[in-house]
PDB file of C-alpha atoms in Angstrom:
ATOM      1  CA  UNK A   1       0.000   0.000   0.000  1.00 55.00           C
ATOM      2  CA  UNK A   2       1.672   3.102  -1.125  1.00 47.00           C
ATOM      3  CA  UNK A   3       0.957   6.708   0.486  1.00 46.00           C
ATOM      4  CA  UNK A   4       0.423   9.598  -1.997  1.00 44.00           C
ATOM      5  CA  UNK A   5       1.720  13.265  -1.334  1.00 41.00           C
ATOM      6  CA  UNK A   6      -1.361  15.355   0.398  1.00 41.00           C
ATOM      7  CA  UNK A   7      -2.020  18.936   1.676  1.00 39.00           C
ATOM      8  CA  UNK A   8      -4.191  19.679   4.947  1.00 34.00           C
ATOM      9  CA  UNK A   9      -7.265  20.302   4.053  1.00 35.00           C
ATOM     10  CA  UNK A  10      -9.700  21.847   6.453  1.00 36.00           C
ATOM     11  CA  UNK A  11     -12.038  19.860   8.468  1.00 37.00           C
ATOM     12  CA  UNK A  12     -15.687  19.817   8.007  1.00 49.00           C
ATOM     13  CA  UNK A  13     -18.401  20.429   9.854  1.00 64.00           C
ATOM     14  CA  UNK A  14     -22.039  18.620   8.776  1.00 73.00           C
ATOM     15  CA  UNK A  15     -23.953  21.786  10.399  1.00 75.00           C
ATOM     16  CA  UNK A  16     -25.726  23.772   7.743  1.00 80.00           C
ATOM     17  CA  UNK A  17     -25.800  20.640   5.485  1.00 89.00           C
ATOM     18  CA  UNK A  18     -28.781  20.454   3.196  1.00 94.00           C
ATOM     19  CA  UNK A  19     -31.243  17.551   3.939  1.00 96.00           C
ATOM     20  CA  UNK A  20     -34.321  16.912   1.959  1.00 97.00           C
ATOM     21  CA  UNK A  21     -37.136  15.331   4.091  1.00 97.00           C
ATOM     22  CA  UNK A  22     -39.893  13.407   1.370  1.00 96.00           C
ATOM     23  CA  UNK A  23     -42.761  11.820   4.036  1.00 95.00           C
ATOM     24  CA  UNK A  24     -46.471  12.726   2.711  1.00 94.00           C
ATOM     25  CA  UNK A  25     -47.544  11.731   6.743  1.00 94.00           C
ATOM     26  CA  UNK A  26     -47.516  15.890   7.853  1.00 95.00           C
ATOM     27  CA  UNK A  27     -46.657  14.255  11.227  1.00 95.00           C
ATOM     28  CA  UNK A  28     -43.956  12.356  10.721  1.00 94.00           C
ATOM     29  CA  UNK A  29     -42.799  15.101   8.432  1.00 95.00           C
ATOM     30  CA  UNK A  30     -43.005  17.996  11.164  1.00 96.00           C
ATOM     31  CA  UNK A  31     -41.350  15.828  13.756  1.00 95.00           C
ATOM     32  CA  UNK A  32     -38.127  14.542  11.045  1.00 96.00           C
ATOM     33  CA  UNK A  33     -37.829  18.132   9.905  1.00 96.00           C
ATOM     34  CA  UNK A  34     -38.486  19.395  13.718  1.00 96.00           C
ATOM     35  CA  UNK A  35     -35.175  17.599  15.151  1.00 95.00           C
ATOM     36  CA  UNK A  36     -32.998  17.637  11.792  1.00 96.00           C
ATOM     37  CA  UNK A  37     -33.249  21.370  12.143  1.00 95.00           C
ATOM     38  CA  UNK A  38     -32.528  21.773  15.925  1.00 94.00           C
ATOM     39  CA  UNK A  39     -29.227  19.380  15.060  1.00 93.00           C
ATOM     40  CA  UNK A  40     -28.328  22.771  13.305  1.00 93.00           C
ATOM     41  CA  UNK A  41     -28.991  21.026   9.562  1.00 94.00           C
ATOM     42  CA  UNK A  42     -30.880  23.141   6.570  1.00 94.00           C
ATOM     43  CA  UNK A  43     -34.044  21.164   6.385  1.00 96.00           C
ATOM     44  CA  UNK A  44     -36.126  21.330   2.795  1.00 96.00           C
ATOM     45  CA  UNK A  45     -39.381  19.090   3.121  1.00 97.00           C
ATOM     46  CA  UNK A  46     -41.352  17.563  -0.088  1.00 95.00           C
ATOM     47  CA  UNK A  47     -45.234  15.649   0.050  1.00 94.00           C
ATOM     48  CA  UNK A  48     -44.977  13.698  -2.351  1.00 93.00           C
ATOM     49  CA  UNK A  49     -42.588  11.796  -5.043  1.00 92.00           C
ATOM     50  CA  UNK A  50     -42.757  14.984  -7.720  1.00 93.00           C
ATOM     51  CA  UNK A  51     -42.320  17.583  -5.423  1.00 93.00           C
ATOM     52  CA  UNK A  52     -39.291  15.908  -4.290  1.00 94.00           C
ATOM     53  CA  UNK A  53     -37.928  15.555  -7.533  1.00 94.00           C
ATOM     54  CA  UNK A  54     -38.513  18.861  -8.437  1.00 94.00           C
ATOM     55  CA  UNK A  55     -36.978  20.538  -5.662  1.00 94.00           C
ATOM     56  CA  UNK A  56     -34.193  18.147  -5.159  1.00 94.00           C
ATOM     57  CA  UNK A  57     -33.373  19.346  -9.175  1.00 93.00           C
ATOM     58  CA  UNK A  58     -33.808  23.120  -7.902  1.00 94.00           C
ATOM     59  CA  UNK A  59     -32.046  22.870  -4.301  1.00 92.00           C
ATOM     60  CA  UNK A  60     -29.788  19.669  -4.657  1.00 92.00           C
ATOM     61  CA  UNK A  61     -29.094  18.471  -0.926  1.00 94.00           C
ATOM     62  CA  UNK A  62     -26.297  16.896   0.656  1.00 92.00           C
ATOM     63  CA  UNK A  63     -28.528  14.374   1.945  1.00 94.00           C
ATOM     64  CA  UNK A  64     -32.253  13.087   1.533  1.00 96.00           C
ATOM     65  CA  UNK A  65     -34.208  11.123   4.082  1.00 97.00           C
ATOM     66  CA  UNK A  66     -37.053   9.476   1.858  1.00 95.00           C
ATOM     67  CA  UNK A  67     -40.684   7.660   2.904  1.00 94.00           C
ATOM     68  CA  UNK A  68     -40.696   4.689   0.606  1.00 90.00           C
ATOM     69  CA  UNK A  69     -44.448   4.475   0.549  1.00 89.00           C
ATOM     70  CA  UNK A  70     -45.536   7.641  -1.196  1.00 90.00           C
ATOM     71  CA  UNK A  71     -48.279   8.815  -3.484  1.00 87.00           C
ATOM     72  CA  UNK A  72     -47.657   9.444  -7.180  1.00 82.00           C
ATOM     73  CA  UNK A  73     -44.026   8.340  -7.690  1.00 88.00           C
ATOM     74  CA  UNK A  74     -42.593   6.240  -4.651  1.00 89.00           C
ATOM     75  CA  UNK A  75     -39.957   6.021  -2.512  1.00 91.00           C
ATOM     76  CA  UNK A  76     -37.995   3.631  -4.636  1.00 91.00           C
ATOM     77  CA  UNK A  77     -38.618   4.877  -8.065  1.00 92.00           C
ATOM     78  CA  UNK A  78     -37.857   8.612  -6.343  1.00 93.00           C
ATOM     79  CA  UNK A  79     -34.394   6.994  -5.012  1.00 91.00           C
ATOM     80  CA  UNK A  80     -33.614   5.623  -8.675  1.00 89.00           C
ATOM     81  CA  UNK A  81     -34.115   9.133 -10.478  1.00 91.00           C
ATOM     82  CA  UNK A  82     -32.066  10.726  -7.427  1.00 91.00           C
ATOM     83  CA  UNK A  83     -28.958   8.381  -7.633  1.00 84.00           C
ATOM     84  CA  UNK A  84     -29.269   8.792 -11.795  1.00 83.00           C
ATOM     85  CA  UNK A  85     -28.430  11.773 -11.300  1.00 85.00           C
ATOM     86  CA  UNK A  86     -26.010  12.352  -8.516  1.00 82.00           C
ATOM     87  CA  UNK A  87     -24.479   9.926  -5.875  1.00 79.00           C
ATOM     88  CA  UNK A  88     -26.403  11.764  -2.615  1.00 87.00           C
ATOM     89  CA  UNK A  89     -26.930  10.024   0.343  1.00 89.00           C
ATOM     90  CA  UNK A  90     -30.234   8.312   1.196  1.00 92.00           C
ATOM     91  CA  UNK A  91     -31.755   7.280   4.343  1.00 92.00           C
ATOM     92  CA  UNK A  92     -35.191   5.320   3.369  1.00 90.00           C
ATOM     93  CA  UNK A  93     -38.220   5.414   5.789  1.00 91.00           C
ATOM     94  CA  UNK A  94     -40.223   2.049   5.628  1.00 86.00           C
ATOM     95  CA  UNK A  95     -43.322   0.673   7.931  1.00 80.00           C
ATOM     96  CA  UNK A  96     -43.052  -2.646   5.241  1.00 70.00           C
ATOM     97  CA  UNK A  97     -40.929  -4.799   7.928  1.00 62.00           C
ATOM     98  CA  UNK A  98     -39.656  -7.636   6.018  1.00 62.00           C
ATOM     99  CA  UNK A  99     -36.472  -8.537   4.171  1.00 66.00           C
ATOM    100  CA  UNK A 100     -37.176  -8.063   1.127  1.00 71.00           C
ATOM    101  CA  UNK A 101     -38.813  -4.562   1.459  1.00 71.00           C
ATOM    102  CA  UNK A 102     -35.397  -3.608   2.721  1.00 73.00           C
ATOM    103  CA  UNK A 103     -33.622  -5.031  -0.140  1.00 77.00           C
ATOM    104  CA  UNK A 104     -35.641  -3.438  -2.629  1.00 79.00           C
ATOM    105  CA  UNK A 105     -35.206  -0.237  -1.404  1.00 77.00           C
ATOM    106  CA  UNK A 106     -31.010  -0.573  -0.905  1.00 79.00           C
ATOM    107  CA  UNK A 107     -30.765  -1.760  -4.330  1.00 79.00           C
ATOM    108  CA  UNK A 108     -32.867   1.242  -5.126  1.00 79.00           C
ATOM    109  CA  UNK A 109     -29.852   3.477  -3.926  1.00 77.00           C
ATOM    110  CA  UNK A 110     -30.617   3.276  -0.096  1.00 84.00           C
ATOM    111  CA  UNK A 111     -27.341   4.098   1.282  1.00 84.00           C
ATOM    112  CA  UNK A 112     -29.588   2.999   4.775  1.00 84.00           C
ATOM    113  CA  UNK A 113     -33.108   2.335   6.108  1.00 84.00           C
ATOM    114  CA  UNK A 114     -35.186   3.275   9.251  1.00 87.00           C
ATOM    115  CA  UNK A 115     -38.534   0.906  10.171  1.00 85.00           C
ATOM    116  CA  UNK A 116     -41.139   3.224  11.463  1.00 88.00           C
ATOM    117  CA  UNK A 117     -42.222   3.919  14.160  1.00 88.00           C
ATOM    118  CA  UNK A 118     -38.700   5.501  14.371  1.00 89.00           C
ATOM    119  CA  UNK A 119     -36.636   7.267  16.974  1.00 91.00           C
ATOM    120  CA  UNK A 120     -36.304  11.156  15.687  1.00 92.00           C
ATOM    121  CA  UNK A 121     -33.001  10.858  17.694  1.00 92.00           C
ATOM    122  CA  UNK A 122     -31.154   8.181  16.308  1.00 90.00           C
ATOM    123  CA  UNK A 123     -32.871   9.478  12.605  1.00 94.00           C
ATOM    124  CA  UNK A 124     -30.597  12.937  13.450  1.00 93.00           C
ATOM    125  CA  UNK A 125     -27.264  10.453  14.399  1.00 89.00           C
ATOM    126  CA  UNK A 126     -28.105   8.625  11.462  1.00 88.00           C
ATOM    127  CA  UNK A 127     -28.213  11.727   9.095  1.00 92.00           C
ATOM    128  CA  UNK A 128     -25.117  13.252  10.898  1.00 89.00           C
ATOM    129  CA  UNK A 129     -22.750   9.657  10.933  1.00 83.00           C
ATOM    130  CA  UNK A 130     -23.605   9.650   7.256  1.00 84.00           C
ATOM    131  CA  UNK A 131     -22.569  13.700   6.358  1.00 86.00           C
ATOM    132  CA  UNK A 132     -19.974  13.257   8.740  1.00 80.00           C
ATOM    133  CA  UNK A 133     -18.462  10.444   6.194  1.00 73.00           C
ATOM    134  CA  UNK A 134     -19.476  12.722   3.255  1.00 67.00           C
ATOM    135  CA  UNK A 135     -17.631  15.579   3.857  1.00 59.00           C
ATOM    136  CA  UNK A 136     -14.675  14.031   5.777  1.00 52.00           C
ATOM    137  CA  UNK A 137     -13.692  12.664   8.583  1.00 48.00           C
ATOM    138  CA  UNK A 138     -12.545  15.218  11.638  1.00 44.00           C
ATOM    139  CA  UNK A 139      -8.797  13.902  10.781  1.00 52.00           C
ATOM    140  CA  UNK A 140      -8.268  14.027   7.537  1.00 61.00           C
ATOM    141  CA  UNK A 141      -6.673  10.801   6.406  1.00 77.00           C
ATOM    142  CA  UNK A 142      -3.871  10.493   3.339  1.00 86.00           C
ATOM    143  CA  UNK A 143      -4.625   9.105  -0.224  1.00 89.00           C
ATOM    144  CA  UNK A 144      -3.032   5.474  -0.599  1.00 90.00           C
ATOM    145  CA  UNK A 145      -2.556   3.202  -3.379  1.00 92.00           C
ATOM    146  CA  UNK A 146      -3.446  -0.397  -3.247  1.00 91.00           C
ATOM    147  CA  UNK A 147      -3.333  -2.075  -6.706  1.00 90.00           C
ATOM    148  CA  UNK A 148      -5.545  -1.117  -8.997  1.00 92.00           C
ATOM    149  CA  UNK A 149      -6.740   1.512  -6.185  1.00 95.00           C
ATOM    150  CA  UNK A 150      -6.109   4.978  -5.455  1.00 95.00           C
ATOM    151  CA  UNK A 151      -7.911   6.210  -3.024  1.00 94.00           C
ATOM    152  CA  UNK A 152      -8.395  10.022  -1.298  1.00 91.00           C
ATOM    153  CA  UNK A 153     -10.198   9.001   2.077  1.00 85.00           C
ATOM    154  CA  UNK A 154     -10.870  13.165   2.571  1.00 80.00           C
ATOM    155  CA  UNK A 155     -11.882  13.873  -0.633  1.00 83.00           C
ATOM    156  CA  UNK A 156     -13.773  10.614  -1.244  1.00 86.00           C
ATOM    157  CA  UNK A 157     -12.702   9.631  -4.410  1.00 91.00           C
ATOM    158  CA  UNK A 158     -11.431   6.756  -5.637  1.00 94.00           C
ATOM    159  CA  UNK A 159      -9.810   5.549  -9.129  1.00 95.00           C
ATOM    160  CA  UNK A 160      -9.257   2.046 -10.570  1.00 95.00           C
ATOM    161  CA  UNK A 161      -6.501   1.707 -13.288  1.00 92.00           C
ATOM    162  CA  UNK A 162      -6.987   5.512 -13.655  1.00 91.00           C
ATOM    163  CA  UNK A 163     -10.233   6.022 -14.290  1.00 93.00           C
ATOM    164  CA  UNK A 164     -12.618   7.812 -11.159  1.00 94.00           C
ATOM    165  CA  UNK A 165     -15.354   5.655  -9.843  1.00 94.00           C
ATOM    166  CA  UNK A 166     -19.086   7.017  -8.726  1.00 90.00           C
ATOM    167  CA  UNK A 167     -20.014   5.295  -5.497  1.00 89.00           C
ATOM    168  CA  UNK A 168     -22.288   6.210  -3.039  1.00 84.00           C
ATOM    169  CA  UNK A 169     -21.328   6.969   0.814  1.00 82.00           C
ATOM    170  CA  UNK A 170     -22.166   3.814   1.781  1.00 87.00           C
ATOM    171  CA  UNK A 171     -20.244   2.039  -0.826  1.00 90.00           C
ATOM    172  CA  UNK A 172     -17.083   4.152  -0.833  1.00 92.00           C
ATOM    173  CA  UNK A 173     -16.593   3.744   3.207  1.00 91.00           C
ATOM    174  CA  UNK A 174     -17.093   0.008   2.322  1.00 94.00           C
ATOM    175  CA  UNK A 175     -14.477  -0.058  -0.422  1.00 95.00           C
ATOM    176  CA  UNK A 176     -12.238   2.148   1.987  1.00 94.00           C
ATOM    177  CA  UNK A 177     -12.538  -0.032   4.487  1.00 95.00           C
ATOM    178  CA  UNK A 178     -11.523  -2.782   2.623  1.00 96.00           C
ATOM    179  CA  UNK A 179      -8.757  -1.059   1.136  1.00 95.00           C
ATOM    180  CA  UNK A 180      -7.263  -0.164   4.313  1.00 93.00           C
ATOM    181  CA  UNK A 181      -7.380  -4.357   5.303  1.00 95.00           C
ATOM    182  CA  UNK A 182      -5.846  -5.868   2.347  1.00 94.00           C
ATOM    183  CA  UNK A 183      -6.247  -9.441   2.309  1.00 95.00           C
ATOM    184  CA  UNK A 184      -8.403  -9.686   5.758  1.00 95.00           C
ATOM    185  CA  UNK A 185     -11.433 -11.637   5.740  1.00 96.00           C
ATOM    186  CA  UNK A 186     -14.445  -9.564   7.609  1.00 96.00           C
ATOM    187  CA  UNK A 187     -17.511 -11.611   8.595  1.00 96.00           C
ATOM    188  CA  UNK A 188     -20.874  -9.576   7.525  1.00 94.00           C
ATOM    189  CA  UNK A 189     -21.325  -8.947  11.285  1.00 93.00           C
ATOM    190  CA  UNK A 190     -18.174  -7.051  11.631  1.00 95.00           C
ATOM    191  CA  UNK A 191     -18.536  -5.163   8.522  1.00 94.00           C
ATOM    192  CA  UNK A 192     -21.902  -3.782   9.936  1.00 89.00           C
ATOM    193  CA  UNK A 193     -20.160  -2.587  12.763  1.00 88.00           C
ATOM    194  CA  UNK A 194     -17.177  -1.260  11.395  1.00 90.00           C
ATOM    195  CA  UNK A 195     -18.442   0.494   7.948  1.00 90.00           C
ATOM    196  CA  UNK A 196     -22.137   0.981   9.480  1.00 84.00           C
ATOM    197  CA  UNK A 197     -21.339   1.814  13.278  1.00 80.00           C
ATOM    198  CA  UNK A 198     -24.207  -0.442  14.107  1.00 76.00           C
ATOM    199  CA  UNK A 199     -23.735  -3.495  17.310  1.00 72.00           C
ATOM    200  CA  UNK A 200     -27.206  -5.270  15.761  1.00 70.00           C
ATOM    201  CA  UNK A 201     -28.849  -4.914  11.961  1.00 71.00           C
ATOM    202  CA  UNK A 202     -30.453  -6.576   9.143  1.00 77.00           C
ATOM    203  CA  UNK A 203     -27.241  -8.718   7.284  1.00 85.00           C
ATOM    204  CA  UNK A 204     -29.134  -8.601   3.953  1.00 86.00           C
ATOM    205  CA  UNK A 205     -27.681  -4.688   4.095  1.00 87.00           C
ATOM    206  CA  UNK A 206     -24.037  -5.719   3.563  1.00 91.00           C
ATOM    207  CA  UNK A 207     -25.145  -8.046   0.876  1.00 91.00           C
ATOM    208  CA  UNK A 208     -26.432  -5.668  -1.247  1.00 90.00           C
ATOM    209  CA  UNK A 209     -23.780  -3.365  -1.230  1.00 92.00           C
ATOM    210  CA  UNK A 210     -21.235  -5.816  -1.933  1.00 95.00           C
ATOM    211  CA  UNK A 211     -22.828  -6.882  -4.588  1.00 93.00           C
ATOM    212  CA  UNK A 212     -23.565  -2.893  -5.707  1.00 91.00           C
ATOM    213  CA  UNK A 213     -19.561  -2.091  -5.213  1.00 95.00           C
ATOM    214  CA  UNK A 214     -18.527  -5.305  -7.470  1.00 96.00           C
ATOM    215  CA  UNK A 215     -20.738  -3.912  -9.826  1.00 94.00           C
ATOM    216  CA  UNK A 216     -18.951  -0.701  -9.708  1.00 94.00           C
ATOM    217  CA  UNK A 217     -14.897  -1.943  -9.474  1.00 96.00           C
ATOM    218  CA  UNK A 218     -15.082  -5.919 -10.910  1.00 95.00           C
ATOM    219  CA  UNK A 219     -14.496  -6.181 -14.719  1.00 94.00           C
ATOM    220  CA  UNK A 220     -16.633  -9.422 -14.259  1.00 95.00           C
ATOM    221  CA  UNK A 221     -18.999  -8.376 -11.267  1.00 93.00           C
ATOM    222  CA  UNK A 222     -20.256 -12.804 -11.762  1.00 93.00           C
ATOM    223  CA  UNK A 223     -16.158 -13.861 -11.220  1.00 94.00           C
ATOM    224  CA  UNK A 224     -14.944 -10.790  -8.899  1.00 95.00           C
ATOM    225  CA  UNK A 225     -10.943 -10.827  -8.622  1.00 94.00           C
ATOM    226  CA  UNK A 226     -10.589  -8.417  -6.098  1.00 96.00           C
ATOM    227  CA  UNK A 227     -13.436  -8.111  -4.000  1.00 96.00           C
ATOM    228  CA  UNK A 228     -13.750 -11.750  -3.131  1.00 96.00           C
ATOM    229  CA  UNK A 229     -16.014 -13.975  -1.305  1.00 96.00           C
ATOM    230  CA  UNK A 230     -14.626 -16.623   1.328  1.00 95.00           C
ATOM    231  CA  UNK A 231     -17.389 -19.056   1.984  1.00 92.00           C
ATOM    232  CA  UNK A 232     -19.000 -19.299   5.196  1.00 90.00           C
ATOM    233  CA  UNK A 233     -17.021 -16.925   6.445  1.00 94.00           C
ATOM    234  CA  UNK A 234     -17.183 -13.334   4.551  1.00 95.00           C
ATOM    235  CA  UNK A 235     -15.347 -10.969   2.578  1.00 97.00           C
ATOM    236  CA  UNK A 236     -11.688 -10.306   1.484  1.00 96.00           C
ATOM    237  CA  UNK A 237      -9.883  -7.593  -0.421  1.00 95.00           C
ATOM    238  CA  UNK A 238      -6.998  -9.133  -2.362  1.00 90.00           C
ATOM    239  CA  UNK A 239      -3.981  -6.913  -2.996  1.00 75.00           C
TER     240      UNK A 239
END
């Protein structure tokens, strides 16, 4: 792994951050909004899936946290049109409990999920762990070359071969994460508490976006050389 010369760039701080709130339940909205807003965050709310789009194309935020039952377009077909057009963050709202809701809604470009009823508290940590990512880490950490890899942790971006990659947060800190533990197998447990920050969660969520980042660095995402699978066990980087 081979460090790359790098300045000191200035840390970050994820007050007056832009979040778009999309929940058609006034409620739930009021309440979201309410606490996003006294964490010291720039709150823009939408009703509806159109509304959403259409302000998220005049006002683009640095964040959206997204109902995925909503009238007109939903929450999933909303999250596809965002992420078409910009890797933001989103944090999906869902009263559907199972599995397979949750799926559906990370491959839709979830970068994470909330089941309601929710805790307006650990929605504002949720938001704030996430823009905290986005816009750097409080110590800014040096670029570094592994392979194929080069990789600007506070900067977040990353190049394979030369050529600049479009990930989401989620699925950059994963790829960082591996990159920084070459050749170390990580069970799907400890990869949703190291990359997530969670102690308990739905596996299915580090699933998905192993299978979106192969999709994103593998030439053959079907036979993946570098992010590889160890069976029973987890995942591996291989210098």
């Amino acid at each position: 792994m081979t460090t790359l010369p790098t300045g000191s760039p200035s840390v970050r701080d994820v007050r007056d951050r832009r979040v778009l709130v999309v929940e058609d339940d006034p409620t739930v909205r009021e309440v979201a909004s309410g606490y996003l807003r006294s964490a010291g965050l720039i709150v823009d709310e939408a009703v509806d899936g159109f509304d959403a789009l259409a302000l998220a194309e005049r006002t683009p935020p640095d964040l959206v946290v997204l109902d995925r039952m909503l009238p007109g377009v939903d929450g999933l077909e909303v999250a596809r049109r965002l992420r078409s057009r910009r890797p933001v963050p989103i944090i999906m709202l869902t009263a559907l409990g199972s599995t397979d809701d949750r799926i559906e809604g990370l491959e839709a470009g979830a970068d994470d999920y909330l089941a309601k009823p929710f805790s307006p508290r650990e929605l504002v940590l949720r938001v704030q762990s996430i823009l905290r990512r986005s816009v750097g880490e409080l110590a800014p950490e040096a670029p570094f070359v592994l392979g194929a890899f080069a990789i600007d942790p506070s900067n977040r971006t990353v190049r394979k071969a030369g050529r600049s990659l479009t990930l989401t947060a989620r699925e950059f800190d994963l790829l960082a994460f591996f990159l920084k533990h070459p050749n170390q197998v990580f069970s799907r447990e400890q990869l949703l508490k190291e990359v997530w920050r969670w102690d308990f969660g739905d596996l299915s969520t580090v699933t998905v976006h192993v299978r979106r980042l192969r999709e994103k660095i593998e030439d053959d995402p079907t036979k993946p050389r570098h992010l590889t699978t160890v069976w029973a066990v987890g995942y591996r980087m291989s210098a």
